[in-house]
mmCIF file of C-alpha atoms in Angstrom:
data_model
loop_
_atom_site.group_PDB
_atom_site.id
_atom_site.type_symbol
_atom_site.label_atom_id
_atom_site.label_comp_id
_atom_site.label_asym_id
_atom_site.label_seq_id
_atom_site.Cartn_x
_atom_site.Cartn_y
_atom_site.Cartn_z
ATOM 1 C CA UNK C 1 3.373 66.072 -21.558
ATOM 2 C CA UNK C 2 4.884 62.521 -21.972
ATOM 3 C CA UNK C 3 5.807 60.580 -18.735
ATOM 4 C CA UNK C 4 7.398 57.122 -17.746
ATOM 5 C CA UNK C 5 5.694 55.577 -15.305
ATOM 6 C CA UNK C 6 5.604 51.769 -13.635
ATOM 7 C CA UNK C 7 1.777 50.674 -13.357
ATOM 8 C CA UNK C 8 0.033 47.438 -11.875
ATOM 9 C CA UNK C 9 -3.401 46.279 -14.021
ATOM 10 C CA UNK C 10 -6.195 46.907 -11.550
ATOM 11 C CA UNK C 11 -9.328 46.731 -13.687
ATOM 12 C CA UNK C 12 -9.943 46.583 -17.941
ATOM 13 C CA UNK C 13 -12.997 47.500 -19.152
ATOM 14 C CA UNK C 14 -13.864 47.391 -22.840
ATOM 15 C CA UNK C 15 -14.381 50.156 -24.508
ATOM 16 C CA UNK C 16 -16.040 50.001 -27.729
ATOM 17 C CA UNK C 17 -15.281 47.485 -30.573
ATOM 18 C CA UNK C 18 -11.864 47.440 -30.234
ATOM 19 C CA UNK C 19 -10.626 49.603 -27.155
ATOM 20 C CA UNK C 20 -11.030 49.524 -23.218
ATOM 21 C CA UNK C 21 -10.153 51.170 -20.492
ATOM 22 C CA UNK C 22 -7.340 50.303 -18.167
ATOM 23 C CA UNK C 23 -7.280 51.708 -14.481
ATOM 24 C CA UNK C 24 -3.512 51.411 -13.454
ATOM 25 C CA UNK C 25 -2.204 52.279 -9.737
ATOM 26 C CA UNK C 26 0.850 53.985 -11.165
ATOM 27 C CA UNK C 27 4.244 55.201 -8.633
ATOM 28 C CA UNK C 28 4.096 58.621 -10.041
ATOM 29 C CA UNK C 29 0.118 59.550 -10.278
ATOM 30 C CA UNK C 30 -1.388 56.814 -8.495
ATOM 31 C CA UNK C 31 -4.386 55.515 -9.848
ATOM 32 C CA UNK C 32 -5.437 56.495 -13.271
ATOM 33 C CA UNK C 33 -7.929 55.481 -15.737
ATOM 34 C CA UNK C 34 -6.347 54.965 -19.537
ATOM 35 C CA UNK C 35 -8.040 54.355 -22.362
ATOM 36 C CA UNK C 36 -5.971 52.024 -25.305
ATOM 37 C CA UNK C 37 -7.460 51.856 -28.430
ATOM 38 C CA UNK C 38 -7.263 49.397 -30.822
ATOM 39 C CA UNK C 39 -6.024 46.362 -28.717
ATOM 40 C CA UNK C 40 -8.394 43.823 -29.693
ATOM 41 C CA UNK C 41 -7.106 44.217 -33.385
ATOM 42 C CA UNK C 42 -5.014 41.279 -34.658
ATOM 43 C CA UNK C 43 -1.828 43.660 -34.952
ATOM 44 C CA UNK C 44 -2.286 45.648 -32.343
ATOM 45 C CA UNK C 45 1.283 46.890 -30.318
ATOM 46 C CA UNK C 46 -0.547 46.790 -26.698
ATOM 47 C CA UNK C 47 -2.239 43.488 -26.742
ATOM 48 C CA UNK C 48 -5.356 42.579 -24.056
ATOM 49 C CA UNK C 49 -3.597 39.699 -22.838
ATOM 50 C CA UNK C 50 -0.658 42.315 -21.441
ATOM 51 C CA UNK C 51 -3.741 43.697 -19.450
ATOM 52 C CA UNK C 52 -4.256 40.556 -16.855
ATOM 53 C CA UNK C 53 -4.797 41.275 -13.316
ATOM 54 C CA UNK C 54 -1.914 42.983 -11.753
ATOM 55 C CA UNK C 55 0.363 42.282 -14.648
ATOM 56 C CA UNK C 56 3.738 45.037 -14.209
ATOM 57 C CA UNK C 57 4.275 47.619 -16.701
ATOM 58 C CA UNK C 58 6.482 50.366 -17.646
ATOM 59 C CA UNK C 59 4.226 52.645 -19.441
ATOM 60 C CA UNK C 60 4.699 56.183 -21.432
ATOM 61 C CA UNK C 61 1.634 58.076 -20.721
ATOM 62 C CA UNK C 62 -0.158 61.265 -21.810
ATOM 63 C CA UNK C 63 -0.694 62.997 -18.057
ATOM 64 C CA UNK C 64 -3.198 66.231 -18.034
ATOM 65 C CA UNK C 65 -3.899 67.135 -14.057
ATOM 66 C CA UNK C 66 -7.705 66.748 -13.134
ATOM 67 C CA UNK C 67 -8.231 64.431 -16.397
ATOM 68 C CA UNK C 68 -10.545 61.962 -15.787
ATOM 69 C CA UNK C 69 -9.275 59.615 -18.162
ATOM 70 C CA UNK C 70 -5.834 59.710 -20.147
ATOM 71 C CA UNK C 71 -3.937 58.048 -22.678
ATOM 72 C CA UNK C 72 -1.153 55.843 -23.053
ATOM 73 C CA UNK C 73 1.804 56.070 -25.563
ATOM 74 C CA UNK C 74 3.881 52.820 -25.194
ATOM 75 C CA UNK C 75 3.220 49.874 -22.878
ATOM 76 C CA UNK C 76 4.962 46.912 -22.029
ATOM 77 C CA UNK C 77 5.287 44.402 -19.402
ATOM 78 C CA UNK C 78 7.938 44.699 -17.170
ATOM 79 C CA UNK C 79 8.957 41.921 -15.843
ATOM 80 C CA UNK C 80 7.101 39.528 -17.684
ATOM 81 C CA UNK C 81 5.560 36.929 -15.358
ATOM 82 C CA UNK C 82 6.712 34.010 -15.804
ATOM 83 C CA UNK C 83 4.420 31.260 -13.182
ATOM 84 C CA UNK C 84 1.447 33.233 -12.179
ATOM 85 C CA UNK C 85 -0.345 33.591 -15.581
ATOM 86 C CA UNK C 86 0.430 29.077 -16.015
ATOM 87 C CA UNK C 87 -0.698 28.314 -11.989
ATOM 88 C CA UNK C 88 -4.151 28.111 -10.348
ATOM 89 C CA UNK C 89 -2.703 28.619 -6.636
ATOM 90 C CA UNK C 90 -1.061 31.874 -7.681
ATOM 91 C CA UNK C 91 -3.592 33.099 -10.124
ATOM 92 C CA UNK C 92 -6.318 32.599 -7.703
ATOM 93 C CA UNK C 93 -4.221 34.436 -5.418
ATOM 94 C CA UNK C 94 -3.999 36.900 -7.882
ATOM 95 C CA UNK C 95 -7.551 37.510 -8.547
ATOM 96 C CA UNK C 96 -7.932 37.869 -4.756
ATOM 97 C CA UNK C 97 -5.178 40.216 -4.395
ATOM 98 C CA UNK C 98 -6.449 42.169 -7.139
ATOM 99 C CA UNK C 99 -9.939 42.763 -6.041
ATOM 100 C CA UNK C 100 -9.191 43.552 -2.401
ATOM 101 C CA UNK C 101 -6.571 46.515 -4.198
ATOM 102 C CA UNK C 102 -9.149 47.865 -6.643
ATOM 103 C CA UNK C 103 -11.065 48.174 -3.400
ATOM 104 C CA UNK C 104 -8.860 49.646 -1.248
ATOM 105 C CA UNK C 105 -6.529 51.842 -3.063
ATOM 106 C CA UNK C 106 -8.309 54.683 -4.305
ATOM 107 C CA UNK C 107 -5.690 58.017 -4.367
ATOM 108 C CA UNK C 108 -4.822 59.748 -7.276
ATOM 109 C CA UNK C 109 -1.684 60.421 -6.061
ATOM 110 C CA UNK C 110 1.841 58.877 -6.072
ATOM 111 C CA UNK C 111 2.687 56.791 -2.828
ATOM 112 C CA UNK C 112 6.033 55.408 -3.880
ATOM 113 C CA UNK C 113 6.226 53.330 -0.876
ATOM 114 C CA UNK C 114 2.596 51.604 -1.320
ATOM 115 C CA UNK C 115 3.345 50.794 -5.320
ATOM 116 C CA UNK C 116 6.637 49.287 -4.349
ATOM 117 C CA UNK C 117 4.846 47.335 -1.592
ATOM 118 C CA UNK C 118 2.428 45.760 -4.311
ATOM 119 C CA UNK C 119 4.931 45.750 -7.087
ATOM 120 C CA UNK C 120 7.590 43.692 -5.210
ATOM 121 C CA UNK C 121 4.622 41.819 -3.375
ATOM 122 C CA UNK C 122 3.669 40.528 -6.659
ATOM 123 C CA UNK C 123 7.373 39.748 -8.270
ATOM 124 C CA UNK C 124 7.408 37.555 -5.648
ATOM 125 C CA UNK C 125 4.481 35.646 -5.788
ATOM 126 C CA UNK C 126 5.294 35.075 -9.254
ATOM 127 C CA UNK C 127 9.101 33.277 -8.569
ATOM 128 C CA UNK C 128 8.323 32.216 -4.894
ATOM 129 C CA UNK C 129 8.224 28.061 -4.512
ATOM 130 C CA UNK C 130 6.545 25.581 -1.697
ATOM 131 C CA UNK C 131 3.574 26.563 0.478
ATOM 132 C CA UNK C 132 1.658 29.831 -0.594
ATOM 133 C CA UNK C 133 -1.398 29.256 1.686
ATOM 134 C CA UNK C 134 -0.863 31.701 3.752
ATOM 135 C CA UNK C 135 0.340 34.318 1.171
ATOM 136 C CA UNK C 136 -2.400 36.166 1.188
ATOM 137 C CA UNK C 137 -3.209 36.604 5.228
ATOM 138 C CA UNK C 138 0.612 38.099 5.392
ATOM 139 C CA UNK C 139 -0.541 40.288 2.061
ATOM 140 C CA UNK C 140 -3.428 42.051 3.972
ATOM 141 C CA UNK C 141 -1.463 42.645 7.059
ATOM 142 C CA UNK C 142 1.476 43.996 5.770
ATOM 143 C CA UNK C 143 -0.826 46.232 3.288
ATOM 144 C CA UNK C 144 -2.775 47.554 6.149
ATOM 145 C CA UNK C 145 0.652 49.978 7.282
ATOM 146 C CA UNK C 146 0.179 51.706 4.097
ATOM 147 C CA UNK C 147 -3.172 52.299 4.346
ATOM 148 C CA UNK C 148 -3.185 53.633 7.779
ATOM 149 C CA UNK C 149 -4.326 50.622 10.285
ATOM 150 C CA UNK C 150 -1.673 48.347 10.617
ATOM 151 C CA UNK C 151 -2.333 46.705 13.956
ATOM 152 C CA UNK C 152 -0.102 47.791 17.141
ATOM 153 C CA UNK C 153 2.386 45.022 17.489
ATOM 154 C CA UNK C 154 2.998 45.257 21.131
ATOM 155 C CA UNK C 155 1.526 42.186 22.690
ATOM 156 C CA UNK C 156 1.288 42.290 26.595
ATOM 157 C CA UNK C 157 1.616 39.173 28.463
ATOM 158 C CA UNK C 158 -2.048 37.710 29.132
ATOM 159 C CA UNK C 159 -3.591 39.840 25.912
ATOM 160 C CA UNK C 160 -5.821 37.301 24.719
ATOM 161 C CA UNK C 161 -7.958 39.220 22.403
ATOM 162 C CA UNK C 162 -7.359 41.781 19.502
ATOM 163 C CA UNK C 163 -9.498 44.902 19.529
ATOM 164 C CA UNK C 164 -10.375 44.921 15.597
ATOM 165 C CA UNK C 165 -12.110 48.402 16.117
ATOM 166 C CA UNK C 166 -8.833 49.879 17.768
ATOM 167 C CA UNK C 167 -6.022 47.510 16.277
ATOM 168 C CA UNK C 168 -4.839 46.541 19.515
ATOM 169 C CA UNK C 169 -3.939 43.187 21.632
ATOM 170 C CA UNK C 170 -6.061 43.717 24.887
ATOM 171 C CA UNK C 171 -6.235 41.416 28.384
ATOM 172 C CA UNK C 172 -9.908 42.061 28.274
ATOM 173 C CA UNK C 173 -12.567 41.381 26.200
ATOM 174 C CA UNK C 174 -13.124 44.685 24.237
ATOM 175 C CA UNK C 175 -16.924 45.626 24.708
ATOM 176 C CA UNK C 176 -17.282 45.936 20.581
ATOM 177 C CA UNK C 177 -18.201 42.888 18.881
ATOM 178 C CA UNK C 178 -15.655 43.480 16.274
ATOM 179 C CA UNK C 179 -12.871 41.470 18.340
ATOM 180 C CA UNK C 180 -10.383 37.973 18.149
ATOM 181 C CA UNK C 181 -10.499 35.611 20.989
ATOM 182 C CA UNK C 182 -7.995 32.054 21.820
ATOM 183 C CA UNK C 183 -6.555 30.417 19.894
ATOM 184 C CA UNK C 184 -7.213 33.523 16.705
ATOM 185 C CA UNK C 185 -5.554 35.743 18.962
ATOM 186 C CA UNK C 186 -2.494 33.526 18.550
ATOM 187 C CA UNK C 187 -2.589 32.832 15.498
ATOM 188 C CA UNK C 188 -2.913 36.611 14.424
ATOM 189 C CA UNK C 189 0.118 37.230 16.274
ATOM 190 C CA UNK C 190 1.987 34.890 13.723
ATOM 191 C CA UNK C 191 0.746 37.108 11.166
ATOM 192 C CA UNK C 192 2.605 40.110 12.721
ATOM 193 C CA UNK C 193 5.611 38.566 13.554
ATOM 194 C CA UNK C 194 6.312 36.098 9.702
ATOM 195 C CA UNK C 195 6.872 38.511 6.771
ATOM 196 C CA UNK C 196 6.604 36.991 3.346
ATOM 197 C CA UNK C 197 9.541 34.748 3.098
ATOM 198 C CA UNK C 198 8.591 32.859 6.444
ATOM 199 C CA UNK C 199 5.188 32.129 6.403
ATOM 200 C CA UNK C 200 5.867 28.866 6.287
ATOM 201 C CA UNK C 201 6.505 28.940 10.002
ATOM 202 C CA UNK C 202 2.749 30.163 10.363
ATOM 203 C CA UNK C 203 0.899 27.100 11.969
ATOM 204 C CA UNK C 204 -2.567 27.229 10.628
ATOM 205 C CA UNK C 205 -4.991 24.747 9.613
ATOM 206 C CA UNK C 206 -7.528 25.188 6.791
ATOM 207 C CA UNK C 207 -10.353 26.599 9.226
ATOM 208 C CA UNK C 208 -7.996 28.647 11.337
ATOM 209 C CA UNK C 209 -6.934 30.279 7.822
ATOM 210 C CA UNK C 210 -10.276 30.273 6.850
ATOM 211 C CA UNK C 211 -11.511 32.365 10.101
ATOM 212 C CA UNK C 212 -8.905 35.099 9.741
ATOM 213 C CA UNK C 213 -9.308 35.738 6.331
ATOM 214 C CA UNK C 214 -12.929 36.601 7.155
ATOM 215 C CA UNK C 215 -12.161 38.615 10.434
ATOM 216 C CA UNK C 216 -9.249 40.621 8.444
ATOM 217 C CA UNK C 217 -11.357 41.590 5.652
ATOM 218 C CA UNK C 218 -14.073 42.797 8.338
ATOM 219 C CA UNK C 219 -10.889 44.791 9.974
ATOM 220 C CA UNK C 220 -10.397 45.967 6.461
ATOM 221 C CA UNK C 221 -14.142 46.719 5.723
ATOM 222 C CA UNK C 222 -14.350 48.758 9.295
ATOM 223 C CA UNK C 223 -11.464 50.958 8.410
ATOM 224 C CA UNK C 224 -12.242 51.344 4.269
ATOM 225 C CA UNK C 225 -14.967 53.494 3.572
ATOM 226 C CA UNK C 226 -17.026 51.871 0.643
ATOM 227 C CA UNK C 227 -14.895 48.563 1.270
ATOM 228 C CA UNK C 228 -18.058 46.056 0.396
ATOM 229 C CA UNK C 229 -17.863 42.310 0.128
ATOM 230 C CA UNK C 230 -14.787 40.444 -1.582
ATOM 231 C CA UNK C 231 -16.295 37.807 -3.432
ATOM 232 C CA UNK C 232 -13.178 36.192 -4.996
ATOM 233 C CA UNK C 233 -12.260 34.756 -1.551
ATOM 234 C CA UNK C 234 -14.423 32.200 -1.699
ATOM 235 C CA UNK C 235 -12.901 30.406 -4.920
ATOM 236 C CA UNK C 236 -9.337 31.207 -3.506
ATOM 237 C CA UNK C 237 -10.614 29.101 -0.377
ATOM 238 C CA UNK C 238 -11.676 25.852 -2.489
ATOM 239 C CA UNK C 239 -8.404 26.301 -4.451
ATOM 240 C CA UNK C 240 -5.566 26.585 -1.451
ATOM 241 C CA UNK C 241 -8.135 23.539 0.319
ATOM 242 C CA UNK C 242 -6.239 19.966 -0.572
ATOM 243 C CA UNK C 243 -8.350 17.190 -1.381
ATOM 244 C CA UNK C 244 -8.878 14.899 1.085
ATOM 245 C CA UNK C 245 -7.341 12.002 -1.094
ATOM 246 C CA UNK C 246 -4.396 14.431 -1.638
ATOM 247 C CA UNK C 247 -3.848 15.431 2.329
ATOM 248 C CA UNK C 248 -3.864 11.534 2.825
ATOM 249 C CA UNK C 249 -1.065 10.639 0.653
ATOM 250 C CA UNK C 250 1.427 13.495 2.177
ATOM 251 C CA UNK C 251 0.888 11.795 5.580
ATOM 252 C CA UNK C 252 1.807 8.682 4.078
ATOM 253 C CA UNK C 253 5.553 10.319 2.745
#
């Protein structure tokens, strides 16, 4: 039976000469594994360069229940991105984003509200100007409500240290070495309390940042079975650094 779905690129693999394998998080099936033949052919209708990391779709799709893989009638990108494809910053961000998702999303079942979460996360990215540095700490945080561990908000006067293992602010040190202390406690906090369109307002320095993006994908790797090591962090990091020549001439402005 023939379905229209939306679907965000997780993962391509190739397949053969000429076809691969696309796993999609879709809003009506979740994750599924496609396979699209023929794309690598000069005229081919779905083209591998509509497969990019997190690119949006609206797909018509073959759909068998318990199928391990199924197959795609019409594809096309919807909306086209129009700045993350052309921009380091927010195709590094991308290639973050997406590996952290391929890790942690794994249900083959719809979750409307988590594929609107990404979906919208990522039309953003793609038209939002100024500062993205902190983009992706306000991606993992807000992510973590639909997966189940989004931290307790409630922040008691004198909590000074954030219980990774429970997701809770604390006034004492937890006993667990999976924990934030001053100032990260703080600066955590901002994290709750700035969505996307005011992280600006979030008053971290490049070691600060670099520190919580570490201790949140512990928090993530403690609460996602199978979780592993993100390795694309590390090139994100170098990329959202400025040059030291660079920081110099904005304090000069």
């Amino acid at each position: 039976m023939l379905h229209k779905v939306r679907g965000i690129v997780f993962k391509v693999t190739d397949y053969g000469e000429t076809s691969v394998i696309a796993q999609l998080y879709t809003d009506k099936f979740g994750m599924q594994s496609y396979i699209i033949n023929g794309v690598k052919k000069p005229k081919a209708k779905i083209r591998r360069n509509m497969l990019q990391p997190l690119h949006l779709l609206d797909v018509v799709v073959y759909h068998k229940n318990n199928a391990s893989v199924q197959r795609i009638a019409e594809l096309k990108c919807a909306p086209v991105l129009q700045n993350i494809p052309y921009d380091v910053i927010k195709s590094s961000l991308t290639l973050f984003l997406n590996e952290v998702l391929y890790k942690a999303v794994k249900q083959q079942t719809g979750d409307e509200n988590l594929f609107n979460f990404i979906f919208h996360s990522v039309e953003l990215l793609d038209y939002q100007a100024g500062n993205l540095t902190n983009f992706h700490l306000v991606f993992l945080t807000r992510l973590s409500r639909y997966l189940g561990f989004y931290p307790d908000q409630n922040k008691p006067d004198g909590a000074d240290y954030f219980d990774m293992k429970n997701g809770v602010f604390t006034r004492y040190k937890p006993e667990n070495w999976q924990y934030l202390s001053p100032p990260h406690t703080g600066n955590f906090y901002q994290l709750l309390k700035y969505g996307f369109e005011e992280q600006e307002k979030i008053d971290l320095n490049n070691d600060d940042r670099r520190y919580l993006l570490d201790k949140l994908l512990e928090y993530y790797a403690y609460h996602i079975e199978g979780f592993g090591h993100i390795h694309s962090h590390e090139v994100l990091e170098e990329v959202l650094t400025p040059l030291p020549n660079a920081a110099a001439r904005e304090g000069k402005r």
